[in-house]
mmCIF file of C-alpha atoms in Angstrom:
data_model
loop_
_atom_site.group_PDB
_atom_site.id
_atom_site.type_symbol
_atom_site.label_atom_id
_atom_site.label_comp_id
_atom_site.label_asym_id
_atom_site.label_seq_id
_atom_site.Cartn_x
_atom_site.Cartn_y
_atom_site.Cartn_z
ATOM 1 C CA ILE K 259 13.372 21.973 2.481
ATOM 2 C CA LEU K 260 16.435 20.813 4.307
ATOM 3 C CA HIS K 261 19.125 21.907 1.921
ATOM 4 C CA PRO K 262 19.324 23.625 -1.463
ATOM 5 C CA LEU K 263 20.605 20.400 -3.092
ATOM 6 C CA GLN K 264 17.669 18.462 -1.649
ATOM 7 C CA ALA K 265 15.251 21.039 -3.107
ATOM 8 C CA ALA K 266 17.014 20.811 -6.434
ATOM 9 C CA PHE K 267 16.845 17.000 -6.537
ATOM 10 C CA ASP K 268 13.225 16.882 -5.473
ATOM 11 C CA TYR K 269 11.882 19.626 -7.688
ATOM 12 C CA PRO K 270 13.695 21.027 -10.785
ATOM 13 C CA ILE K 271 16.062 18.175 -11.445
ATOM 14 C CA ALA K 272 13.364 15.525 -10.972
ATOM 15 C CA SER K 273 10.968 17.372 -13.206
ATOM 16 C CA ALA K 274 13.645 17.944 -15.813
ATOM 17 C CA ALA K 275 14.565 14.249 -15.701
ATOM 18 C CA ILE K 276 11.171 13.549 -17.217
ATOM 19 C CA GLY K 277 12.424 15.420 -20.334
ATOM 20 C CA LEU K 278 14.730 12.459 -21.023
ATOM 21 C CA ALA K 279 11.604 10.989 -22.614
ATOM 22 C CA GLY K 280 12.194 13.302 -25.544
ATOM 23 C CA LEU K 281 15.374 11.378 -26.429
ATOM 24 C CA PHE K 282 13.129 8.515 -27.443
ATOM 25 C CA ALA K 283 10.778 10.350 -29.759
ATOM 26 C CA SER K 284 10.634 7.359 -32.113
ATOM 27 C CA ARG K 285 9.833 5.027 -29.212
ATOM 28 C CA PRO K 286 7.439 6.959 -26.927
ATOM 29 C CA LEU K 287 6.629 4.089 -24.635
ATOM 30 C CA LEU K 288 10.315 3.550 -23.870
ATOM 31 C CA GLY K 289 10.704 7.287 -23.420
ATOM 32 C CA SER K 290 7.923 7.514 -20.853
ATOM 33 C CA ILE K 291 9.434 4.668 -18.859
ATOM 34 C CA VAL K 292 12.963 6.114 -18.987
ATOM 35 C CA GLY K 293 11.740 9.567 -17.997
ATOM 36 C CA GLY K 294 9.717 8.169 -15.112
ATOM 37 C CA LEU K 295 12.606 6.053 -13.855
ATOM 38 C CA ALA K 296 14.976 9.006 -14.081
ATOM 39 C CA ARG K 297 12.614 11.031 -11.929
ATOM 40 C CA LEU K 298 12.437 8.135 -9.484
ATOM 41 C CA VAL K 299 16.203 8.085 -9.236
ATOM 42 C CA CYS K 300 16.328 11.776 -8.381
ATOM 43 C CA HIS K 301 13.788 11.272 -5.595
ATOM 44 C CA VAL K 302 15.621 8.142 -4.196
ATOM 45 C CA ILE K 303 18.859 10.039 -4.081
ATOM 46 C CA SER K 304 17.228 12.934 -2.238
ATOM 47 C CA GLY K 305 15.520 10.580 0.165
ATOM 48 C CA ALA K 306 18.577 8.491 0.962
ATOM 49 C CA VAL K 307 20.914 11.478 1.383
ATOM 50 C CA PHE K 308 18.674 14.029 3.114
ATOM 51 C CA PHE K 309 15.939 11.958 4.792
ATOM 52 C CA ALA K 310 17.908 8.926 6.016
ATOM 53 C CA SER K 311 16.934 9.646 9.612
ATOM 54 C CA TYR K 312 13.364 8.657 8.739
ATOM 55 C CA ALA K 313 14.396 5.065 7.894
ATOM 56 C CA PRO K 314 13.527 2.538 10.580
ATOM 57 C CA GLU K 315 16.403 1.654 12.808
ATOM 58 C CA GLY K 316 18.684 -0.874 11.156
ATOM 59 C CA GLN K 317 17.217 -0.422 7.712
ATOM 60 C CA ASN K 318 19.429 0.750 4.842
ATOM 61 C CA PRO K 319 18.374 4.312 3.941
ATOM 62 C CA TRP K 320 18.840 3.560 0.192
ATOM 63 C CA VAL K 321 16.413 0.574 0.432
ATOM 64 C CA TYR K 322 13.964 2.643 2.497
ATOM 65 C CA SER K 323 14.103 5.571 0.091
ATOM 66 C CA THR K 324 13.694 3.309 -2.930
ATOM 67 C CA VAL K 325 10.593 1.571 -1.463
ATOM 68 C CA TYR K 326 9.159 4.829 -0.187
ATOM 69 C CA ASN K 327 9.564 6.710 -3.447
ATOM 70 C CA ALA K 328 8.772 3.762 -5.748
ATOM 71 C CA THR K 329 5.404 3.201 -4.110
ATOM 72 C CA PRO K 330 3.726 6.209 -5.875
ATOM 73 C CA MET K 331 6.139 6.499 -8.790
ATOM 74 C CA ILE K 332 5.815 3.026 -10.247
ATOM 75 C CA PRO K 333 1.951 3.296 -10.581
ATOM 76 C CA SER K 334 2.518 6.783 -12.048
ATOM 77 C CA ILE K 335 4.956 5.335 -14.620
ATOM 78 C CA ILE K 336 2.550 2.561 -15.473
ATOM 79 C CA ILE K 337 -0.353 5.016 -15.936
ATOM 80 C CA CYS K 338 1.738 7.247 -18.167
ATOM 81 C CA ALA K 339 2.798 4.224 -20.180
ATOM 82 C CA VAL K 340 -0.838 3.202 -20.685
ATOM 83 C CA PHE K 341 -1.744 6.675 -21.913
ATOM 84 C CA VAL K 342 1.255 6.737 -24.223
ATOM 85 C CA ILE K 343 0.094 3.446 -25.787
ATOM 86 C CA MET K 344 -3.479 4.800 -26.168
ATOM 87 C CA LEU K 345 -2.332 8.097 -27.720
ATOM 88 C CA THR K 346 0.065 6.314 -30.040
ATOM 89 C CA ARG K 347 -2.703 4.025 -31.256
ATOM 90 C CA VAL K 348 -5.050 6.994 -31.846
ATOM 91 C CA LEU K 349 -2.361 8.994 -33.685
ATOM 92 C CA ASN K 350 -1.408 5.997 -35.837
ATOM 93 C CA LYS K 351 -5.044 5.511 -36.875
ATOM 94 C CA LYS K 352 -5.346 9.211 -37.848
ATOM 95 C CA ARG K 353 -2.140 8.960 -39.931
ATOM 96 C CA GLY K 354 -3.002 5.739 -41.638
#
């Protein structure tokens, strides 16, 4: 941990950002995508601001942080979206 704000962005704020999914209770797929992207934004901010020195020389730290953090986060968002679709279908069958 380099700075208290870095720790906040990488841990509690990023985890809380997933909670934005709850704003889309009637559209759970959209909610899972919004929550995942909000978490990604928190990690990108932290990476660009606090870990810019790790970017290769001459590369924009925002681009580097986006690529670095999106690499695991985009598959995670996709996996969550697939599970949301599957769960929604199961729940709809039980209701109907």
